[in-house]
């Protein structure tokens, strides 16, 4: 993807956002260099890694690893100083801890563990540096036996020199300034007063700024200080040998260290992508292979940073369409649509989650954009010429795997010629198979696209003012006259302008308005139908579940009954056989026969109790107006109609078909016309819309309680409460009550087409 396209799409700002979410300078640099990669296999794996980190939840701790690449590179050029080596040790320790972290969690972080597995650990280097250099970056005394011995001798010589100088000062206190001992050129000297010059034999090293003080080294200490200087030189050589050994150790592992740092860079960038997804409420995009493009509830990340409320973008590419022409008023959001789609395509090719509720799009090999003023003073090009040169390059390079974004195509010249050029350009891009999104105000171009194959119009909605909603299928109005009127231009001037436009243009404008209004109504109706369908589907599933439960219960009861019947029959038969035998043995005495007859009658009575009651299940037993009880739903209902094999009953405001064997008639004194007054378990009629506007808070609260109870009885799932705006007293009461109700799943304010802030939508569990 060329740099010009990335610039006009504000891709660099997305890079900066990701960079600010990294933990290390390595990751930050990688984020700022992040570029789209059209390799589908790489993109899918990158998305899977981000998904894995999101599911894992916790952040990886990468902060101990600093950018030591330049220091490691210096190991091949000369000695590393102690501070650099100490910094290298800290980073190597960070690498080791990251490696250990993934080793313990390789089952939960399978994909990222495969990346982290190649991180090398360098404990010998860590230990060697730690033994020689302390936390402050200083060489330890025991870095080597040689250095330890030299430093011990240095301390001894230094103490000896200081003690002897102090004795000289004490012997002649009037000769010296109060500042005591001083070091000049790594040698200890005394601050001798000018008037005492020549009284102490020594080597003059310096004068004070005023010339009143001489800095001398007593002759008796020259040899000892020479020995100290030799020891310091030996110390420097010993330190140099230690640093050389450590530097060589780093240099020998330079390649492995740099490779491990590159893995940290990748892990940090992956984690930043994960945090970007959380920050902007992103979704994992679905990668399509057939050119399908669908976007739902997308919010441009840069707009989210600047604004509290962003109108989300919904965009769906119609089948067999390669060109979309977006029209509408100035400042209505046309260019934002182009930039949003282009930015999503670029972010997808970077393996990033996208700020939307749903995205399905292909991975474009190239994204070309001609957006904004291309005028170039340096090249002596007009805006029109600069646009043409840009589009010329796009036409040469575009192919079926390209996304082309053209803002105000054909503009900056005569409208008729510009429209003709735009038509030819769009046809050429369509024939090349490139998906093209273009914007324009040209009415002639809108009509061309409306009738051209493989092309479709789209509009930015304008309802007296821009709504920033994209509407597919119809051209948009530029609305220049409406905006001019809203800004207060004289009506006489506007009327004259309409006369100049002509009847054809005005008819087209009115037709666009009519189509837009009809589409809005259709959208509302479709949403209502979808909601009703979902509720009916849920009711159907509940009914099927209850019927299945009833059938299971019925089968179990029949089984129990058959078992009881069989047991009773066996017992009775055995007892009758015993009675017959007893009668034979007693030669059929009268008392025995009477007793046997009585027993058999008792047994027959018990058998009749066990035998299941056969109830009438004829449809003719039920007629509209009858009250019945449903065993499945355990509720009373009113028979509404009957057909060949079922009875339709009303359970409150819900009508449902049931088999006759599920029903039982209820004897009631009330007439069918009084059914609404019957003491049933649910209200006879339930309206899912409650109006409390204008009521007191207490009145509204009582009505709301009853409303929620009735809703639960009839099984309602979505409720609408009209409380109005005003001072928001009723709204506050409603929301506080709903938040405490365990039956409530979600609450939200209505969308503008549903009533706006004066209406609350409730979803019940």
XYZ file of C-alpha atoms in Angstrom:
765
model
C 0.000 0.000 0.000
C 1.455 3.364 -1.025
C 2.356 5.995 1.557
C 0.001 8.581 0.032
C -3.036 6.380 0.713
C -1.939 5.689 4.270
C -1.460 9.410 4.855
C -4.926 10.470 3.627
C -6.490 7.639 5.641
C -4.783 8.941 8.828
C -3.168 5.537 9.296
C -0.176 7.137 11.046
C -2.479 8.287 13.847
C -3.627 4.708 14.388
C 0.034 3.691 14.539
C 0.573 6.317 17.252
C -2.416 5.045 19.264
C -1.042 1.493 19.132
C 2.461 2.757 19.977
C 1.143 4.440 23.125
C -0.273 1.079 24.232
C 3.097 -0.725 24.164
C 5.298 -1.459 27.189
C 8.725 -1.269 25.591
C 10.615 0.966 23.191
C 10.990 -2.121 21.010
C 7.214 -2.485 20.728
C 6.714 1.250 20.284
C 9.119 1.341 17.362
C 7.404 -1.700 15.833
C 3.983 -0.021 16.156
C 5.201 3.147 14.461
C 6.644 1.035 11.625
C 3.562 -1.220 11.389
C 2.415 -1.620 7.784
C -0.395 -3.574 6.084
C 0.569 -7.078 5.010
C -1.774 -8.648 2.420
C -0.632 -12.205 3.251
C -3.886 -13.889 4.337
C -2.143 -16.659 6.297
C -0.129 -14.112 8.310
C -3.209 -11.937 8.968
C -5.312 -14.859 10.197
C -2.591 -16.047 12.564
C -2.060 -12.517 13.872
C -5.796 -12.201 14.594
C -5.778 -15.586 16.339
C -2.893 -14.469 18.553
C -4.750 -11.286 19.523
C -7.838 -13.378 20.279
C -5.761 -15.674 22.502
C -4.370 -12.722 24.477
C -7.889 -11.286 24.889
C -9.148 -14.587 26.296
C -6.119 -14.826 28.585
C -6.993 -11.442 30.055
C -3.866 -10.453 31.982
C -1.157 -8.323 30.397
C 2.255 -9.796 29.674
C 5.018 -8.202 31.767
C 7.560 -7.060 29.189
C 8.677 -3.827 30.841
C 12.035 -5.163 32.105
C 13.268 -5.635 28.554
C 14.791 -2.374 27.284
C 16.081 -1.558 23.824
C 19.706 -2.676 24.108
C 20.179 -3.365 20.404
C 22.635 -0.484 19.917
C 24.630 -1.534 23.007
C 24.815 -5.121 21.791
C 25.931 -3.822 18.396
C 28.737 -1.825 20.050
C 30.129 -5.065 21.501
C 31.562 -5.771 18.042
C 33.268 -2.386 17.847
C 34.941 -1.768 21.206
C 34.665 -2.076 24.971
C 31.273 -1.660 26.620
C 31.290 0.563 29.687
C 29.992 -0.690 33.058
C 26.711 1.265 32.773
C 25.945 -0.297 29.392
C 26.759 -3.768 30.698
C 24.489 -3.240 33.702
C 21.659 -2.230 31.362
C 22.289 -5.317 29.231
C 22.133 -7.518 32.344
C 18.706 -6.090 33.315
C 17.300 -6.718 29.837
C 18.699 -10.253 29.697
C 16.996 -10.908 33.028
C 13.765 -9.581 31.539
C 14.115 -11.998 28.609
C 14.562 -14.884 31.018
C 11.439 -13.935 33.010
C 9.326 -13.650 29.851
C 10.537 -17.096 28.765
C 9.665 -18.539 32.180
C 6.241 -16.841 32.120
C 5.275 -18.533 28.842
C 6.740 -21.882 29.866
C 4.318 -21.965 32.824
C 1.321 -20.987 30.665
C 1.986 -22.774 27.403
C -1.359 -24.589 27.548
C -3.332 -21.338 27.853
C -1.147 -19.355 25.444
C -0.497 -21.948 22.791
C -0.046 -19.618 19.799
C 1.974 -16.931 21.544
C 4.031 -19.606 23.320
C 5.149 -20.810 19.891
C 6.534 -17.293 19.361
C 8.045 -16.909 22.837
C 9.571 -20.409 22.690
C 12.435 -19.047 20.568
C 13.464 -16.515 23.222
C 16.931 -17.507 24.444
C 18.130 -17.144 28.028
C 21.601 -15.917 28.941
C 22.165 -16.791 32.607
C 26.011 -17.093 32.243
C 26.194 -13.537 30.889
C 23.832 -12.263 33.600
C 25.913 -13.916 36.307
C 29.233 -12.713 34.868
C 28.033 -9.090 34.645
C 26.374 -9.239 38.048
C 29.580 -10.557 39.628
C 31.666 -7.733 38.120
C 29.245 -4.740 38.149
C 26.892 -3.565 40.872
C 23.397 -2.050 40.490
C 24.825 1.473 40.240
C 27.003 0.502 37.268
C 30.301 0.469 39.189
C 32.981 -2.234 38.985
C 32.929 -4.366 42.117
C 36.173 -4.725 44.131
C 35.999 -8.499 43.848
C 35.363 -8.488 40.084
C 38.730 -10.278 39.862
C 41.395 -11.323 42.428
C 43.876 -8.986 40.714
C 41.556 -5.965 40.998
C 40.733 -6.760 44.585
C 44.449 -6.797 45.514
C 45.192 -3.562 43.625
C 42.291 -1.674 45.240
C 43.369 -2.804 48.686
C 46.866 -1.384 48.057
C 45.357 1.840 46.641
C 43.367 2.363 49.843
C 46.471 1.765 51.924
C 48.578 4.281 49.930
C 45.811 6.857 49.946
C 45.326 6.596 53.689
C 49.070 6.898 54.207
C 49.273 10.063 52.069
C 46.280 11.690 53.758
C 47.671 10.992 57.229
C 51.116 12.448 56.402
C 49.560 15.574 54.835
C 47.437 16.105 57.914
C 50.582 15.910 60.090
C 52.271 18.616 57.983
C 49.192 20.843 58.317
C 49.059 20.273 62.054
C 52.774 21.147 62.429
C 52.406 24.476 60.611
C 48.754 25.579 60.930
C 49.524 29.210 60.000
C 50.960 28.284 56.605
C 47.818 26.800 55.130
C 44.313 27.873 54.136
C 41.363 26.370 55.988
C 40.111 24.361 52.972
C 42.395 21.498 53.903
C 43.494 18.829 51.444
C 42.895 19.266 47.720
C 43.395 17.059 44.656
C 45.046 18.460 41.554
C 45.679 16.170 38.578
C 44.921 13.022 40.616
C 47.527 14.034 43.234
C 46.937 15.209 46.796
C 48.188 18.777 47.489
C 48.110 21.385 50.287
C 46.632 24.890 49.968
C 49.638 27.069 51.027
C 49.193 30.777 51.740
C 51.109 33.109 49.435
C 53.044 34.644 52.327
C 54.297 31.142 53.328
C 55.768 30.475 49.907
C 59.128 28.677 50.159
C 58.588 27.559 53.718
C 57.418 24.080 52.675
C 59.582 22.215 50.177
C 57.413 20.862 47.415
C 56.227 20.879 43.807
C 53.924 23.710 42.770
C 50.844 22.389 40.923
C 48.585 25.444 40.612
C 47.552 28.903 41.895
C 44.114 29.939 43.080
C 42.081 32.391 40.969
C 43.054 35.253 43.288
C 46.716 34.269 43.304
C 46.759 34.235 47.116
C 46.911 30.448 47.407
C 49.531 28.013 46.115
C 48.770 24.309 45.685
C 51.938 22.340 46.462
C 52.818 18.666 46.759
C 55.349 18.151 49.567
C 58.571 16.564 48.307
C 58.475 13.876 50.963
C 55.225 12.504 49.426
C 56.217 12.541 45.770
C 57.445 8.941 45.696
C 54.435 7.633 47.597
C 52.045 9.485 45.239
C 53.934 8.074 42.276
C 53.294 4.599 43.653
C 49.587 5.497 44.045
C 49.484 6.674 40.423
C 51.022 3.384 39.288
C 48.431 1.453 41.269
C 45.628 3.452 39.687
C 47.040 2.714 36.263
C 47.172 -0.969 37.172
C 43.554 -0.702 38.364
C 42.493 0.772 35.027
C 44.237 -2.052 33.178
C 42.547 -4.659 35.363
C 39.139 -3.046 34.783
C 39.824 -2.932 31.052
C 40.546 -6.662 31.053
C 37.289 -7.349 32.944
C 35.244 -5.189 30.554
C 36.928 -6.848 27.583
C 35.920 -10.285 28.840
C 32.319 -9.198 29.421
C 32.121 -7.381 26.094
C 33.397 -10.450 24.281
C 30.811 -12.580 26.074
C 28.052 -10.260 24.864
C 29.499 -10.156 21.359
C 29.611 -13.960 21.125
C 25.858 -14.055 21.849
C 25.003 -10.932 19.855
C 22.897 -12.691 17.218
C 20.865 -14.694 19.760
C 20.260 -11.599 21.895
C 19.049 -9.561 18.916
C 16.768 -12.402 17.800
C 15.246 -12.627 21.278
C 14.708 -8.855 21.371
C 12.875 -9.115 18.035
C 10.494 -11.634 19.635
C 9.814 -9.235 22.526
C 9.106 -6.553 19.928
C 6.517 -8.831 18.269
C 4.915 -9.861 21.578
C 4.670 -6.244 22.708
C 3.017 -5.236 19.427
C 0.541 -8.134 19.730
C -0.325 -7.054 23.245
C -0.778 -3.444 22.081
C -3.192 -4.711 19.410
C -5.075 -6.553 22.132
C -5.300 -3.402 24.257
C -6.398 -1.417 21.207
C -9.241 -3.914 20.768
C -10.278 -3.380 24.388
C -9.894 0.409 24.214
C -12.140 0.776 21.160
C -14.528 -2.146 21.771
C -13.332 -3.986 18.669
C -14.436 -7.241 17.078
C -12.505 -9.975 15.309
C -13.176 -9.461 11.569
C -14.425 -12.277 9.378
C -12.159 -12.642 6.332
C -14.210 -13.311 3.189
C -12.998 -15.005 0.029
C -15.794 -13.959 -2.352
C -15.463 -10.186 -2.103
C -18.325 -9.869 0.390
C -18.112 -6.683 2.468
C -20.385 -5.981 5.430
C -19.864 -3.577 8.326
C -22.178 -3.068 11.296
C -21.989 -0.383 13.969
C -18.469 0.764 13.080
C -17.031 3.802 14.862
C -13.949 5.474 13.413
C -11.317 5.293 16.208
C -10.090 8.852 15.656
C -13.647 10.193 15.864
C -14.113 8.226 19.080
C -11.119 10.010 20.575
C -12.442 13.441 19.604
C -16.173 13.002 20.214
C -18.310 11.481 22.929
C -21.071 10.419 20.537
C -20.215 8.982 17.118
C -22.909 7.891 14.677
C -21.913 4.308 13.771
C -21.494 3.228 10.156
C -23.545 0.382 8.698
C -22.406 -0.671 5.236
C -23.277 -3.760 3.225
C -22.113 -4.321 -0.351
C -25.012 -5.502 -2.554
C -24.484 -8.715 -4.518
C -22.755 -8.371 -7.902
C -21.872 -4.734 -7.146
C -18.405 -3.280 -7.666
C -19.081 0.469 -7.569
C -20.848 2.436 -4.833
C -21.511 6.143 -5.420
C -22.193 8.021 -2.177
C -23.953 11.369 -2.399
C -25.495 13.746 0.088
C -25.013 17.143 1.711
C -21.698 18.804 2.419
C -20.345 17.900 5.859
C -22.771 14.967 5.848
C -20.131 12.287 6.364
C -19.379 11.063 2.807
C -15.619 11.388 3.139
C -15.729 9.829 6.605
C -17.329 6.723 5.058
C -14.475 6.421 2.550
C -11.820 6.915 5.215
C -13.509 4.500 7.601
C -13.739 1.675 5.051
C -10.177 2.327 3.871
C -8.836 2.437 7.412
C -10.606 -0.823 8.298
C -9.034 -2.506 5.258
C -5.586 -1.225 6.271
C -6.001 -2.279 9.908
C -7.227 -5.736 8.869
C -4.083 -6.198 6.768
C -2.116 -5.355 9.940
C -3.802 -8.213 11.802
C -5.865 -5.915 14.036
C -9.318 -6.222 15.543
C -11.692 -3.600 14.137
C -13.826 -1.024 16.015
C -17.260 -2.346 15.051
C -19.973 -4.758 16.120
C -19.382 -6.941 13.040
C -17.040 -6.791 10.045
C -16.746 -9.198 7.132
C -14.331 -8.143 4.385
C -11.619 -9.529 2.136
C -7.926 -8.788 2.536
C -7.171 -6.281 -0.211
C -3.789 -6.531 -1.856
C -3.894 -2.783 -2.530
C -5.901 0.167 -1.254
C -5.835 3.294 -3.416
C -7.238 6.610 -2.219
C -7.734 9.976 -3.866
C -9.099 12.075 -1.026
C -8.679 15.774 -0.309
C -7.098 18.662 -2.187
C -4.249 17.391 -4.353
C -3.125 20.838 -5.548
C 0.685 21.114 -5.791
C 2.358 24.523 -6.030
C 5.807 22.963 -6.350
C 4.808 20.941 -9.422
C 2.651 23.793 -10.784
C -0.409 21.514 -10.846
C -4.023 22.556 -10.339
C -6.294 20.486 -8.124
C -7.968 18.971 -11.187
C -4.664 18.026 -12.814
C -3.321 16.544 -9.586
C -6.488 14.441 -9.177
C -6.256 13.205 -12.761
C -2.617 12.145 -12.348
C -3.482 10.290 -9.160
C -6.457 8.526 -10.772
C -4.316 7.684 -13.829
C -1.974 5.696 -11.579
C -4.916 4.026 -9.853
C -6.457 2.960 -13.179
C -3.133 1.415 -14.217
C -2.605 -0.588 -11.004
C -6.139 -1.486 -9.855
C -7.239 -5.121 -10.086
C -9.947 -7.409 -8.584
C -8.033 -7.490 -5.288
C -7.972 -3.705 -4.940
C -10.072 -1.248 -2.949
C -10.366 2.188 -4.585
C -11.603 5.289 -2.714
C -12.368 8.394 -4.787
C -13.589 11.539 -3.069
C -15.572 14.052 -5.194
C -14.743 12.233 -8.416
C -14.693 14.501 -11.459
C -14.808 17.697 -9.417
C -12.739 20.896 -9.802
C -13.856 21.333 -13.418
C -16.965 21.876 -15.557
C -19.788 19.710 -14.081
C -20.827 18.234 -17.441
C -17.302 17.284 -18.469
C -16.499 16.191 -14.930
C -19.569 13.928 -14.853
C -18.636 12.372 -18.199
C -15.087 11.670 -17.036
C -16.372 10.230 -13.767
C -18.740 7.871 -15.609
C -15.892 6.573 -17.759
C -13.587 6.160 -14.723
C -16.184 4.232 -12.728
C -16.936 1.984 -15.705
C -13.235 1.249 -16.149
C -12.762 0.390 -12.471
C -15.876 -1.801 -12.526
C -14.573 -3.670 -15.571
C -11.229 -4.201 -13.808
C -13.137 -5.805 -10.912
C -11.862 -3.379 -8.277
C -14.259 -2.473 -5.478
C -14.737 1.284 -5.785
C -16.320 3.690 -3.330
C -16.734 7.196 -4.701
C -18.465 10.387 -3.597
C -20.069 13.051 -5.765
C -22.668 15.830 -5.934
C -23.292 15.433 -9.692
C -26.956 14.631 -10.427
C -26.100 13.277 -13.875
C -23.615 10.833 -12.337
C -26.217 9.636 -9.794
C -28.679 8.837 -12.610
C -25.945 7.017 -14.548
C -25.021 4.837 -11.562
C -28.692 4.109 -10.793
C -29.108 2.471 -14.220
C -25.629 0.944 -14.683
C -24.978 -2.739 -14.007
C -22.611 -3.548 -11.172
C -23.124 -0.101 -9.659
C -25.320 1.220 -6.850
C -26.163 4.525 -5.221
C -25.938 5.281 -1.522
C -26.869 8.416 0.388
C -25.948 10.238 3.544
C -29.258 10.836 5.288
C -30.476 14.431 5.624
C -33.540 15.126 7.799
C -33.433 18.885 7.904
C -29.845 18.420 9.044
C -27.200 15.723 8.445
C -27.734 12.545 10.496
C -24.449 10.939 9.303
C -26.305 7.667 8.560
C -25.480 5.855 5.328
C -28.519 4.599 3.402
C -27.914 2.070 0.632
C -29.870 1.930 -2.616
C -30.887 5.550 -3.192
C -28.989 8.680 -4.264
C -28.625 11.502 -1.781
C -29.423 15.157 -2.009
C -26.762 17.787 -1.818
C -29.388 19.810 0.136
C -27.676 23.083 -0.701
C -31.009 24.940 -0.791
C -32.177 23.428 2.508
C -28.915 24.273 4.224
C -28.960 27.781 2.757
C -32.482 28.297 4.065
C -31.479 27.030 7.510
C -28.556 29.474 7.541
C -30.923 32.362 6.834
C -30.416 33.243 3.166
C -33.317 35.372 1.818
C -36.328 33.329 0.711
C -36.643 35.413 -2.460
C -33.117 34.422 -3.451
C -33.852 30.735 -2.747
C -37.036 30.832 -4.843
C -35.088 32.337 -7.742
C -32.501 29.562 -7.410
C -35.242 26.915 -7.615
C -36.528 28.513 -10.820
C -33.066 28.236 -12.340
C -32.806 24.580 -11.356
C -35.813 23.610 -13.411
C -38.702 21.218 -12.937
C -36.731 18.005 -13.700
C -34.223 18.675 -10.939
C -36.943 19.558 -8.433
C -38.910 16.420 -9.331
C -35.773 14.314 -8.798
C -35.154 16.015 -5.465
C -38.719 15.345 -4.312
C -38.489 11.725 -5.459
C -35.294 11.237 -3.465
C -37.007 12.680 -0.396
C -39.977 10.390 -0.876
C -37.765 7.311 -1.310
C -35.788 8.265 1.780
C -38.953 8.654 3.873
C -40.337 5.338 2.613
C -37.059 3.608 3.398
C -37.109 4.954 6.943
C -40.640 3.608 7.438
C -39.616 0.249 5.967
C -36.625 0.009 8.311
C -38.831 0.656 11.337
C -41.358 -1.929 10.113
C -38.616 -4.491 9.464
C -37.224 -4.007 12.946
C -40.701 -4.440 14.430
C -41.325 -7.571 12.349
C -37.954 -9.016 13.337
C -38.727 -8.435 16.998
C -42.182 -9.989 16.658
C -40.715 -12.962 14.808
C -38.162 -13.496 17.564
C -40.874 -13.353 20.233
C -43.071 -15.827 18.298
C -40.092 -18.141 17.807
C -39.409 -18.055 21.522
C -43.070 -18.759 22.294
C -43.026 -21.642 19.823
C -39.957 -23.130 21.482
C -41.502 -22.756 24.920
C -44.677 -24.468 23.703
C -42.708 -27.335 22.134
C -40.747 -27.736 25.362
C -43.883 -27.825 27.509
C -45.596 -30.298 25.152
C -42.528 -32.538 25.340
C -42.568 -32.285 29.159
C -46.292 -33.132 29.222
C -45.812 -36.128 26.936
C -42.956 -37.390 29.090
C -45.050 -36.927 32.225
C -48.024 -38.672 30.583
C -45.880 -41.638 29.507
C -44.389 -41.992 33.002
C -47.817 -41.867 34.643
C -49.182 -44.523 32.239
C -46.183 -46.713 33.006
C -46.731 -46.330 36.741
C -50.423 -47.106 36.267
C -49.727 -50.253 34.246
C -47.258 -51.430 36.874
C -49.757 -50.832 39.675
C -52.515 -52.584 37.685
C -50.310 -55.591 36.991
C -49.290 -55.904 40.649
C -52.895 -55.626 41.816
C -54.112 -58.190 39.291
C -51.434 -60.687 40.337
C -52.269 -60.233 44.002
C -56.018 -60.486 43.388
C -55.669 -63.596 41.248
C -53.625 -65.334 43.896
C -56.104 -64.440 46.630
C -59.060 -65.622 44.508
C -57.281 -68.931 43.900
C -56.822 -69.291 47.653
C -60.544 -68.578 48.193
C -61.564 -71.202 45.599
C -59.321 -73.759 47.249
C -60.754 -72.886 50.676
C -64.342 -73.253 49.360
C -63.538 -76.685 47.971
C -61.935 -77.754 51.229
C -65.020 -76.583 53.240
C -67.453 -78.175 50.787
C -68.839 -74.787 49.720
C -70.328 -73.702 53.018
C -72.638 -70.721 52.701
C -70.516 -68.437 54.893
C -67.424 -69.120 52.783
C -69.275 -68.319 49.555
C -70.635 -65.051 51.017
C -67.166 -64.080 52.195
C -65.659 -64.853 48.782
C -68.334 -62.820 46.976
C -67.710 -59.819 49.260
C -63.958 -59.964 48.672
C -64.345 -60.083 44.878
C -66.665 -57.063 44.953
C -64.092 -55.115 46.988
C -61.311 -56.071 44.567
C -63.379 -54.961 41.547
C -64.007 -51.609 43.241
C -60.247 -51.089 43.757
C -59.509 -52.049 40.164
C -61.975 -49.473 38.945
C -60.131 -46.848 41.012
C -56.798 -47.747 39.389
C -58.203 -47.743 35.859
C -57.472 -44.359 34.211
C -60.389 -42.064 33.635
C -61.223 -41.749 29.971
C -62.149 -38.117 29.309
C -63.830 -36.900 26.180
C -61.309 -35.488 23.708
C -63.718 -34.635 20.928
C -63.314 -31.213 19.326
C -67.079 -30.937 19.425
C -66.800 -30.656 23.232
C -65.257 -27.188 22.844
C -66.766 -24.071 21.329
C -65.760 -20.374 21.252
C -66.474 -18.686 24.553
C -65.734 -21.786 26.686
C -63.306 -21.397 29.553
C -60.673 -24.161 29.684
C -57.582 -25.088 31.694
C -54.303 -25.978 29.865
C -52.289 -28.695 31.588
C -49.160 -27.778 29.603
C -49.179 -24.106 30.520
C -51.072 -24.548 33.815
C -53.198 -21.526 32.979
C -56.836 -20.727 32.247
C -57.758 -19.566 28.771
C -60.720 -18.719 26.590
C -61.586 -20.831 23.526
C -61.392 -18.621 20.456
C -61.765 -21.128 17.602
C -61.488 -24.807 16.668
C -60.260 -26.535 13.539
C -59.728 -30.134 12.394
C -57.349 -31.282 15.145
C -56.738 -28.417 17.578
C -58.342 -25.764 19.740
C -57.203 -22.137 19.631
C -57.295 -20.518 23.060
C -56.377 -17.065 24.328
C -53.942 -16.968 27.250
C -54.192 -13.313 28.151
C -53.195 -11.405 24.991
C -51.516 -14.468 23.430
C -53.366 -16.937 21.200
C -52.094 -20.485 20.853
C -53.247 -23.803 19.340
C -53.438 -26.849 21.647
C -54.632 -30.477 21.230
C -58.029 -31.167 22.890
C -56.509 -33.763 25.251
C -54.425 -30.990 26.849
C -57.572 -29.072 27.854
C -60.213 -29.362 30.532
C -63.419 -27.358 30.672
C -63.965 -24.984 33.582
C -67.482 -24.500 34.925
C -68.079 -20.814 35.620
C -71.108 -18.686 36.369
C -69.772 -15.705 34.362
C -71.002 -15.287 30.832
C -68.469 -15.193 27.975
C -68.942 -11.457 27.682
C -67.678 -11.074 31.240
C -64.478 -13.073 30.663
C -62.311 -10.032 31.245
C -63.572 -9.918 34.865
C -62.738 -13.548 35.677
C -60.234 -14.146 38.463
C -57.570 -15.810 36.256
C -53.835 -16.052 36.764
C -53.028 -13.460 34.090
C -54.581 -10.286 32.690
C -57.053 -10.770 29.819
C -55.248 -8.159 27.742
C -51.719 -6.797 28.063
C -50.279 -3.769 26.254
C -46.434 -3.838 26.287
C -46.368 -0.019 26.099
C -46.876 1.990 29.316
C -47.423 5.770 29.356
C -46.711 7.577 32.651
C -45.924 11.022 31.258
C -47.655 13.754 33.296
C -48.141 11.554 36.394
C -46.653 12.117 39.820
C -43.736 9.896 40.751
C -45.877 7.973 43.252
C -48.682 7.367 40.756
C -46.209 6.281 38.111
C -44.421 3.934 40.517
C -47.642 2.087 41.433
C -48.590 1.731 37.777
C -45.066 0.539 36.886
C -45.185 -2.213 39.558
C -48.456 -3.578 38.181
C -47.164 -3.249 34.613
C -44.076 -5.382 35.381
C -46.162 -8.045 37.152
C -48.596 -8.278 34.232
C -45.716 -8.494 31.786
C -44.243 -11.431 33.675
C -47.595 -13.237 33.763
C -48.085 -13.105 29.995
C -44.435 -13.834 29.281
C -43.658 -10.519 27.565
C -39.982 -10.005 26.706
C -39.741 -6.363 25.620
C -41.521 -3.367 27.143
C -41.744 0.293 26.223
C -42.166 2.966 28.912
C -43.053 6.505 27.798
C -41.994 8.872 30.607
C -41.153 12.016 28.632
C -38.085 14.231 28.998
C -38.917 17.252 31.174
C -36.801 17.361 34.330
C -36.147 13.583 34.063
C -37.840 12.889 37.448
C -39.962 10.049 36.075
C -37.049 8.724 34.022
C -34.835 8.592 37.116
C -37.539 6.797 39.132
C -38.114 4.264 36.325
C -34.403 3.484 35.911
C -33.816 3.121 39.668
C -36.784 0.737 39.966
C -35.768 -1.324 36.915
C -32.142 -1.689 38.059
C -33.353 -3.345 41.275
C -35.761 -5.760 39.549
C -34.199 -9.230 39.024
C -36.627 -9.873 36.158
C -35.005 -7.143 34.054
C -32.160 -8.137 31.742
C -31.322 -4.793 30.054
C -32.578 -1.221 29.906
C -31.773 1.484 27.386
C -33.011 4.792 26.044
C -34.926 4.544 22.779
C -33.348 5.341 19.429
C -34.612 8.525 17.703
C -37.032 6.520 15.530
C -38.377 4.807 18.713
C -39.044 8.028 20.610
C -35.615 9.194 21.755
C -34.683 10.185 25.333
C -38.298 10.359 26.477
C -38.749 6.594 26.087
C -37.077 3.667 27.889
C -36.886 0.190 26.290
C -36.850 -2.748 28.742
C -35.843 -6.334 27.963
C -37.045 -8.985 30.436
C -35.290 -12.266 31.152
